mmCIF file of C-alpha atoms in Angstrom:
data_model
loop_
_atom_site.group_PDB
_atom_site.id
_atom_site.type_symbol
_atom_site.label_atom_id
_atom_site.label_comp_id
_atom_site.label_asym_id
_atom_site.label_seq_id
_atom_site.Cartn_x
_atom_site.Cartn_y
_atom_site.Cartn_z
ATOM 1 C CA MET A 1 3.382 -0.695 -9.787
ATOM 2 C CA GLY A 2 6.410 0.756 -8.057
ATOM 3 C CA LEU A 3 8.602 0.403 -11.135
ATOM 4 C CA ALA A 4 5.918 1.882 -13.385
ATOM 5 C CA THR A 5 5.640 4.849 -11.007
ATOM 6 C CA ALA A 6 9.421 5.273 -10.884
ATOM 7 C CA LYS A 7 9.422 5.689 -14.654
ATOM 8 C CA ILE A 8 7.135 8.707 -14.243
ATOM 9 C CA VAL A 9 8.588 10.286 -11.111
ATOM 10 C CA GLY A 10 12.152 9.693 -12.298
ATOM 11 C CA ARG A 11 11.704 12.140 -15.164
ATOM 12 C CA ASP A 12 11.892 15.056 -12.737
ATOM 13 C CA HIS A 13 13.338 13.711 -9.490
ATOM 14 C CA ALA A 14 16.293 11.740 -8.179
ATOM 15 C CA LEU A 15 15.152 8.252 -7.222
ATOM 16 C CA VAL A 16 15.886 5.790 -4.460
ATOM 17 C CA LEU A 17 14.511 2.321 -5.176
ATOM 18 C CA CYS A 18 13.847 -0.169 -2.422
ATOM 19 C CA ASP A 19 13.121 -3.893 -2.497
ATOM 20 C CA VAL A 20 13.807 -6.886 -0.295
ATOM 21 C CA ARG A 21 14.729 -9.081 -3.287
ATOM 22 C CA GLN A 22 18.117 -8.067 -4.655
ATOM 23 C CA GLU A 23 17.561 -9.568 -8.114
ATOM 24 C CA ARG A 24 14.320 -7.666 -8.588
ATOM 25 C CA LEU A 25 15.962 -4.501 -7.294
ATOM 26 C CA ASP A 26 18.868 -4.849 -9.734
ATOM 27 C CA ASN A 27 16.493 -5.538 -12.620
ATOM 28 C CA ALA A 28 14.407 -2.470 -11.792
ATOM 29 C CA ALA A 29 17.483 -0.232 -11.660
ATOM 30 C CA ALA A 30 18.703 -1.643 -14.985
ATOM 31 C CA THR A 31 15.298 -1.104 -16.601
ATOM 32 C CA LEU A 32 15.288 2.524 -15.508
ATOM 33 C CA LYS A 33 18.876 3.038 -16.663
ATOM 34 C CA ASP A 34 17.888 1.789 -20.124
ATOM 35 C CA ILE A 35 15.440 4.686 -20.425
ATOM 36 C CA GLY A 36 17.883 7.251 -19.085
ATOM 37 C CA ILE A 37 16.870 7.308 -15.417
ATOM 38 C CA ASP A 38 19.559 6.742 -12.795
ATOM 39 C CA ALA A 39 18.402 5.450 -9.429
ATOM 40 C CA ALA A 40 20.077 4.515 -6.172
ATOM 41 C CA ALA A 41 19.084 0.985 -5.171
ATOM 42 C CA VAL A 42 18.791 -0.027 -1.517
ATOM 43 C CA ASN A 43 17.964 -3.530 -0.340
ATOM 44 C CA CYS A 44 15.546 -3.019 2.515
ATOM 45 C CA ASP A 45 13.052 -5.120 4.447
ATOM 46 C CA VAL A 46 10.232 -2.735 5.392
ATOM 47 C CA THR A 47 9.361 -4.885 8.413
ATOM 48 C CA ASP A 48 12.749 -3.967 9.941
ATOM 49 C CA ARG A 49 12.470 -0.473 11.447
ATOM 50 C CA GLY A 50 16.239 -0.071 11.613
ATOM 51 C CA ALA A 51 16.618 -0.952 7.934
ATOM 52 C CA VAL A 52 13.896 1.537 7.031
ATOM 53 C CA ALA A 53 15.675 4.230 9.055
ATOM 54 C CA ASP A 54 18.875 3.488 7.110
ATOM 55 C CA LEU A 55 16.909 3.732 3.853
ATOM 56 C CA PHE A 56 15.695 7.204 4.767
ATOM 57 C CA ASP A 57 19.218 8.220 5.779
ATOM 58 C CA THR A 58 20.391 7.237 2.295
ATOM 59 C CA ALA A 59 17.581 9.178 0.655
ATOM 60 C CA THR A 60 18.049 12.362 2.679
ATOM 61 C CA ARG A 61 21.800 12.368 2.012
ATOM 62 C CA LEU A 62 21.015 12.599 -1.703
ATOM 63 C CA GLY A 63 18.884 15.714 -1.308
ATOM 64 C CA THR A 64 15.566 17.024 -0.043
ATOM 65 C CA LEU A 65 13.003 14.270 0.368
ATOM 66 C CA ALA A 66 10.055 15.212 -1.851
ATOM 67 C CA SER A 67 7.908 12.086 -1.756
ATOM 68 C CA VAL A 68 7.602 8.430 -0.863
ATOM 69 C CA ILE A 69 5.574 5.971 -2.928
ATOM 70 C CA HIS A 70 5.108 2.987 -0.656
ATOM 71 C CA THR A 71 4.155 0.022 -2.837
ATOM 72 C CA ALA A 72 5.775 -2.765 -0.789
ATOM 73 C CA GLY A 73 3.296 -5.471 0.156
ATOM 74 C CA VAL A 74 2.365 -9.126 -0.176
ATOM 75 C CA SER A 75 -0.799 -10.970 -1.164
ATOM 76 C CA PRO A 76 -2.552 -13.922 0.532
ATOM 77 C CA SER A 77 -0.909 -16.471 -1.780
ATOM 78 C CA MET A 78 2.562 -15.347 -0.753
ATOM 79 C CA GLY A 79 2.615 -16.515 2.846
ATOM 80 C CA ALA A 80 0.959 -17.160 6.191
ATOM 81 C CA ALA A 81 -1.265 -14.643 7.933
ATOM 82 C CA ASP A 82 1.441 -13.327 10.263
ATOM 83 C CA TYR A 83 3.785 -12.717 7.309
ATOM 84 C CA VAL A 84 1.065 -10.888 5.387
ATOM 85 C CA MET A 85 0.126 -8.784 8.409
ATOM 86 C CA ARG A 86 3.718 -7.920 9.325
ATOM 87 C CA THR A 87 4.646 -6.908 5.777
ATOM 88 C CA ASN A 88 1.525 -4.929 4.941
ATOM 89 C CA ALA A 89 0.637 -3.358 8.283
ATOM 90 C CA VAL A 90 3.875 -3.153 10.288
ATOM 91 C CA GLY A 91 5.770 -2.281 7.099
ATOM 92 C CA THR A 92 3.393 0.626 6.573
ATOM 93 C CA ILE A 93 3.946 1.851 10.129
ATOM 94 C CA ASN A 94 7.716 1.714 9.719
ATOM 95 C CA VAL A 95 7.844 3.517 6.375
ATOM 96 C CA ASN A 96 5.316 6.197 7.299
ATOM 97 C CA GLU A 97 6.707 6.945 10.735
ATOM 98 C CA GLU A 98 10.217 7.314 9.336
ATOM 99 C CA PHE A 99 8.797 9.559 6.616
ATOM 100 C CA HIS A 100 7.070 11.667 9.277
ATOM 101 C CA ALA A 101 10.337 11.972 11.205
ATOM 102 C CA ASN A 102 12.570 12.780 8.221
ATOM 103 C CA ALA A 103 10.590 14.577 5.528
ATOM 104 C CA GLY A 104 10.526 18.333 5.169
ATOM 105 C CA GLU A 105 7.556 20.615 4.650
ATOM 106 C CA GLY A 106 5.736 20.021 1.378
ATOM 107 C CA ALA A 107 6.610 16.325 1.106
ATOM 108 C CA ALA A 108 3.957 13.672 0.502
ATOM 109 C CA ILE A 109 3.593 9.936 0.968
ATOM 110 C CA VAL A 110 1.164 7.627 -0.785
ATOM 111 C CA ASN A 111 0.421 4.143 0.531
ATOM 112 C CA VAL A 112 -1.088 1.221 -1.349
ATOM 113 C CA ALA A 113 -4.167 -0.288 0.270
ATOM 114 C CA SER A 114 -6.555 -2.512 -1.734
ATOM 115 C CA MET A 115 -10.150 -2.875 -2.822
ATOM 116 C CA ALA A 116 -10.142 -5.788 -0.349
ATOM 117 C CA ALA A 117 -10.337 -3.140 2.389
ATOM 118 C CA TYR A 118 -13.774 -2.220 1.048
ATOM 119 C CA LEU A 119 -15.034 -5.783 0.738
ATOM 120 C CA ILE A 120 -14.437 -7.095 4.262
ATOM 121 C CA PRO A 121 -17.439 -6.437 6.568
ATOM 122 C CA GLU A 122 -16.620 -3.732 9.107
ATOM 123 C CA GLU A 123 -17.674 -5.901 12.032
ATOM 124 C CA PHE A 124 -14.857 -8.331 11.157
ATOM 125 C CA VAL A 125 -12.120 -5.686 11.243
ATOM 126 C CA PRO A 126 -10.415 -5.091 14.624
ATOM 127 C CA THR A 127 -10.314 -1.315 14.133
ATOM 128 C CA GLY A 128 -10.382 -0.768 17.884
ATOM 129 C CA GLN A 129 -6.839 -2.148 18.007
ATOM 130 C CA PHE A 130 -5.506 -0.008 15.156
ATOM 131 C CA PRO A 131 -4.428 2.974 17.349
ATOM 132 C CA LEU A 132 -2.030 0.629 19.175
ATOM 133 C CA ALA A 133 0.180 0.918 16.085
ATOM 134 C CA LEU A 134 1.076 4.479 17.093
ATOM 135 C CA SER A 135 2.240 3.617 20.596
ATOM 136 C CA ASP A 136 3.322 -0.033 20.573
ATOM 137 C CA ALA A 137 3.884 -1.699 17.209
ATOM 138 C CA ASP A 138 4.591 -5.066 18.819
ATOM 139 C CA ALA A 139 1.338 -5.021 20.786
ATOM 140 C CA PHE A 140 -0.495 -3.957 17.643
ATOM 141 C CA PHE A 141 0.979 -6.851 15.679
ATOM 142 C CA ASP A 142 0.108 -9.332 18.433
ATOM 143 C CA ALA A 143 -3.483 -8.078 18.462
ATOM 144 C CA MET A 144 -3.733 -8.423 14.701
ATOM 145 C CA VAL A 145 -2.365 -11.979 14.765
ATOM 146 C CA LEU A 146 -4.858 -12.845 17.512
ATOM 147 C CA ALA A 147 -7.668 -11.590 15.285
ATOM 148 C CA CYS A 148 -6.316 -13.681 12.388
ATOM 149 C CA ASN A 149 -6.137 -16.806 14.553
ATOM 150 C CA ALA A 150 -9.873 -16.585 15.184
ATOM 151 C CA ILE A 151 -10.461 -17.177 11.459
ATOM 152 C CA PRO A 152 -10.555 -20.701 9.977
ATOM 153 C CA GLU A 153 -7.054 -21.607 8.854
ATOM 154 C CA GLU A 154 -7.869 -21.900 5.152
ATOM 155 C CA ALA A 155 -9.159 -18.306 5.107
ATOM 156 C CA ARG A 156 -6.582 -16.811 7.475
ATOM 157 C CA SER A 157 -4.138 -15.337 4.944
ATOM 158 C CA GLY A 158 -6.961 -13.796 2.943
ATOM 159 C CA TYR A 159 -8.395 -12.255 6.093
ATOM 160 C CA ALA A 160 -4.954 -10.946 7.102
ATOM 161 C CA TYR A 161 -4.617 -9.304 3.700
ATOM 162 C CA ALA A 162 -7.998 -7.568 3.858
ATOM 163 C CA ALA A 163 -7.513 -6.514 7.492
ATOM 164 C CA SER A 164 -3.966 -5.242 6.874
ATOM 165 C CA LYS A 165 -5.079 -3.198 3.886
ATOM 166 C CA ASN A 166 -7.987 -1.867 5.957
ATOM 167 C CA PHE A 167 -5.341 -0.701 8.418
ATOM 168 C CA VAL A 168 -3.366 1.011 5.635
ATOM 169 C CA ARG A 169 -6.505 2.893 4.652
ATOM 170 C CA TRP A 170 -7.290 3.790 8.292
ATOM 171 C CA TYR A 171 -3.747 4.982 8.978
ATOM 172 C CA SER A 172 -3.635 7.131 5.850
ATOM 173 C CA GLU A 173 -6.898 8.810 6.835
ATOM 174 C CA SER A 174 -6.463 9.077 10.605
ATOM 175 C CA GLN A 175 -2.945 10.535 10.579
ATOM 176 C CA ALA A 176 -3.598 13.370 8.130
ATOM 177 C CA GLU A 177 -3.867 16.044 10.822
ATOM 178 C CA ARG A 178 -0.699 14.888 12.569
ATOM 179 C CA PHE A 179 1.195 14.846 9.268
ATOM 180 C CA ASN A 180 -0.183 18.239 8.279
ATOM 181 C CA ALA A 181 1.225 19.733 11.489
ATOM 182 C CA ARG A 182 4.643 19.149 9.906
ATOM 183 C CA GLY A 183 3.514 20.331 6.466
ATOM 184 C CA LEU A 184 3.223 16.793 5.093
ATOM 185 C CA ARG A 185 0.528 15.057 3.083
ATOM 186 C CA ILE A 186 -0.527 11.408 3.386
ATOM 187 C CA VAL A 187 -2.802 9.545 0.984
ATOM 188 C CA SER A 188 -3.609 5.947 0.062
ATOM 189 C CA ILE A 189 -4.929 4.340 -3.089
ATOM 190 C CA SER A 190 -6.838 1.069 -3.271
ATOM 191 C CA PRO A 191 -6.115 -0.779 -6.517
ATOM 192 C CA GLY A 192 -8.325 -3.519 -7.840
ATOM 193 C CA SER A 193 -6.914 -6.542 -9.635
ATOM 194 C CA VAL A 194 -3.772 -5.326 -11.379
ATOM 195 C CA ASP A 195 -1.855 -7.240 -14.032
ATOM 196 C CA THR A 196 1.346 -7.728 -12.047
ATOM 197 C CA GLU A 197 3.253 -10.793 -10.900
ATOM 198 C CA MET A 198 1.642 -10.522 -7.459
ATOM 199 C CA GLY A 199 -1.800 -9.745 -8.832
ATOM 200 C CA ARG A 200 -1.816 -12.803 -11.047
ATOM 201 C CA LEU A 201 -1.010 -15.029 -8.055
ATOM 202 C CA GLU A 202 -4.527 -14.287 -6.836
ATOM 203 C CA GLU A 203 -6.204 -15.008 -10.160
ATOM 204 C CA GLN A 204 -7.289 -18.498 -9.150
ATOM 205 C CA ALA A 205 -8.204 -17.344 -5.645
ATOM 206 C CA GLY A 206 -11.068 -15.149 -6.754
ATOM 207 C CA ALA A 207 -9.534 -12.016 -8.246
ATOM 208 C CA GLY A 208 -10.142 -13.293 -11.765
ATOM 209 C CA ALA A 209 -13.863 -13.701 -11.127
ATOM 210 C CA MET A 210 -14.105 -10.192 -9.682
ATOM 211 C CA VAL A 211 -12.407 -8.782 -12.771
ATOM 212 C CA ALA A 212 -15.010 -10.447 -14.987
ATOM 213 C CA ASP A 213 -17.826 -8.944 -12.922
ATOM 214 C CA ALA A 214 -16.442 -5.401 -12.735
ATOM 215 C CA ALA A 215 -17.903 -2.357 -14.426
ATOM 216 C CA VAL A 216 -14.659 -2.314 -16.438
ATOM 217 C CA PRO A 217 -14.247 -6.068 -17.069
ATOM 218 C CA ARG A 218 -10.480 -6.327 -17.397
ATOM 219 C CA TRP A 219 -7.350 -6.318 -15.294
ATOM 220 C CA GLY A 220 -5.931 -2.942 -14.389
ATOM 221 C CA LYS A 221 -2.584 -1.960 -15.855
ATOM 222 C CA PRO A 222 0.385 -1.074 -13.616
ATOM 223 C CA GLU A 223 0.764 2.119 -15.654
ATOM 224 C CA GLU A 224 -2.796 3.157 -14.774
ATOM 225 C CA MET A 225 -2.013 2.813 -11.082
ATOM 226 C CA ALA A 226 1.334 4.537 -11.560
ATOM 227 C CA GLU A 227 -0.230 7.675 -13.040
ATOM 228 C CA LEU A 228 -2.460 7.972 -9.975
ATOM 229 C CA LEU A 229 0.362 7.244 -7.523
ATOM 230 C CA ALA A 230 2.584 9.846 -9.166
ATOM 231 C CA PHE A 231 -0.219 12.409 -9.180
ATOM 232 C CA CYS A 232 -0.928 11.895 -5.471
ATOM 233 C CA VAL A 233 2.603 12.974 -4.492
ATOM 234 C CA SER A 234 2.869 15.764 -7.055
ATOM 235 C CA ASP A 235 2.390 19.475 -6.427
ATOM 236 C CA LYS A 236 -0.799 19.246 -8.497
ATOM 237 C CA ALA A 237 -2.372 17.323 -5.610
ATOM 238 C CA GLY A 238 -1.400 19.838 -2.933
ATOM 239 C CA TYR A 239 -4.909 19.829 -1.412
ATOM 240 C CA LEU A 240 -5.168 16.030 -1.333
ATOM 241 C CA THR A 241 -4.555 14.375 2.028
ATOM 242 C CA GLY A 242 -6.176 12.048 4.542
ATOM 243 C CA THR A 243 -8.142 10.054 2.019
ATOM 244 C CA ASP A 244 -8.162 6.792 0.080
ATOM 245 C CA ILE A 245 -8.772 6.653 -3.663
ATOM 246 C CA LEU A 246 -10.451 3.475 -4.903
ATOM 247 C CA ASN A 247 -9.108 2.606 -8.367
ATOM 248 C CA ASP A 248 -10.621 -0.816 -9.010
ATOM 249 C CA GLY A 249 -12.364 -0.669 -12.375
ATOM 250 C CA GLY A 250 -15.719 -0.448 -10.614
ATOM 251 C CA VAL A 251 -15.525 -3.812 -8.822
ATOM 252 C CA VAL A 252 -16.738 -2.509 -5.464
ATOM 253 C CA ALA A 253 -19.410 -0.334 -7.048
ATOM 254 C CA SER A 254 -20.683 -3.247 -9.140
ATOM 255 C CA MET A 255 -20.764 -5.636 -6.195
ATOM 256 C CA ARG A 256 -22.598 -3.170 -3.964
ATOM 257 C CA GLU A 257 -25.178 -2.332 -6.617
ATOM 258 C CA ARG A 258 -25.805 -5.978 -7.413
ATOM 259 C CA ALA A 259 -26.195 -6.751 -3.719
ATOM 260 C CA ARG A 260 -28.642 -3.850 -3.349
ATOM 261 C CA ALA A 261 -30.639 -4.988 -6.392
ATOM 262 C CA ALA A 262 -30.732 -8.593 -5.167
ATOM 263 C CA ALA A 263 -31.972 -7.484 -1.758
ATOM 264 C CA ALA A 264 -34.611 -5.267 -3.328
ATOM 265 C CA ASN A 265 -35.834 -8.087 -5.558
ATOM 266 C CA GLY A 266 -35.646 -10.696 -2.838
#
């Protein structure tokens, strides 16, 4: 999704690409170069606050920072619960807080949450611990891991994913006023099952079944997400902040309506 978005944003802006895997980073830069888009490539682990600060230093040296499209994240099949939580939640804190500290008036950031944030029951999400992220990231992470450890081991990574993406959504909504005080916008989008390398890892874990049951019964395309991501940080979306946009092909809507109908008929 990040590469697909870079192809759009790179038409009008200088780009800085970031990835923790050097081979993927090099391939992305080469792909963009083939279509006439030059991009600076920075290897960066978003869970390392110092590395993220260096990334923003690189970007601001190239010019005025107009936007950040934060697509870094991992799925349940990619690691243990603590890895998923650290990458998705702590990574979001690091990138967004550095954006808040470095970006100039008029800049925007868009984060990637997930439809999973809409599917986990609210009573299972430790939202009371979320504000810790603003004052003590380590304490926040410890609290999130504690919540994960209360879940049966076989479901722990999946829970960590849904809870971490719920945090991304919460952060993007709750910090809008603070960001606006510096003339910044913050938004998140929640994709459904998208036809990417990471998305397909979850196909056997349930995502495939949800695709079949959606109002639009197919996988989403990275380009469809990219158009929305690019719009969110564009001047056309100047009034858009503090909200999450669910772009899931109707999965959540279908599931809620079917649950309502089943309850009514039961």
